[in-house]
Amino acid sequence: MNASETPVEDLGYEQARDELVDVVRVLEQGGLDLDASLALWERGEKLAKRCEFHLDGARRRIETALQGDAPDEPGQDSE
């Protein structure tokens, strides 16, 4: 798996997600020895955390944008 040579910290959301899908597929197929399975599982955990990092950042950006559009008091227009 060539993509696994890239440090997880350098991956964007789509790259991390796609590689995570591949990791899950390989693990589900089986056939790997224990050490290879554990190494792949560890990579998958890191990829999942990286995806969560990107999603959390996107969520914060959306919340910030929505707060900028919201009035200060419920039911009142912002001035």
XYZ file of C-alpha atoms in Angstrom:
79
model
C 0.000 0.000 0.000
C 1.918 3.030 -1.250
C -0.356 5.621 0.369
C 0.518 4.277 3.815
C 4.003 5.734 3.401
C 2.519 9.244 3.618
C 2.399 10.558 7.196
C -1.212 10.708 8.366
C -0.707 14.306 9.510
C -0.070 15.318 5.883
C -3.338 13.892 4.543
C -6.400 15.914 3.659
C -9.853 14.679 4.599
C -10.589 12.935 1.309
C -7.202 11.216 1.209
C -7.512 9.996 4.795
C -11.091 8.818 4.237
C -10.232 6.945 1.048
C -7.240 5.241 2.636
C -9.344 4.339 5.686
C -11.894 2.676 3.404
C -9.054 0.673 1.831
C -7.702 -0.327 5.252
C -11.120 -1.573 6.359
C -11.547 -3.524 3.119
C -8.158 -5.239 3.494
C -8.787 -6.079 7.149
C -12.231 -7.482 6.333
C -10.753 -9.698 3.609
C -8.377 -11.233 6.127
C -5.398 -13.309 5.118
C -2.814 -11.105 6.835
C -0.618 -12.322 9.639
C -1.162 -10.876 13.103
C 1.623 -8.287 12.918
C 0.493 -6.984 9.532
C -3.120 -6.847 10.707
C -2.169 -4.913 13.834
C -0.029 -2.459 11.877
C -2.871 -1.883 9.422
C -5.390 -1.493 12.247
C -3.122 1.084 13.938
C -2.882 3.008 10.666
C -6.662 2.872 10.390
C -7.063 4.327 13.878
C -4.759 7.219 12.977
C -6.663 7.789 9.739
C -9.995 7.841 11.578
C -8.656 10.417 14.042
C -7.362 12.525 11.142
C -10.806 12.441 9.520
C -12.371 13.515 12.831
C -9.849 16.372 13.044
C -10.863 17.646 9.601
C -14.582 17.251 10.330
C -14.238 19.098 13.649
C -12.504 21.953 11.839
C -15.253 22.109 9.238
C -17.894 22.054 11.980
C -16.206 24.977 13.764
C -16.058 26.971 10.523
C -19.766 26.382 9.886
C -20.701 27.319 13.458
C -18.619 30.493 13.209
C -20.252 31.433 9.917
C -23.725 30.785 11.307
C -23.015 32.848 14.423
C -22.056 35.751 12.202
C -25.474 35.577 10.517
C -27.510 35.115 13.721
C -29.067 38.064 15.564
C -27.706 38.837 19.039
C -31.039 38.203 20.790
C -33.600 35.596 19.752
C -36.455 37.267 17.906
C -34.552 40.504 17.274
C -32.885 41.715 14.123
C -29.217 42.592 14.330
C -28.461 46.266 13.774
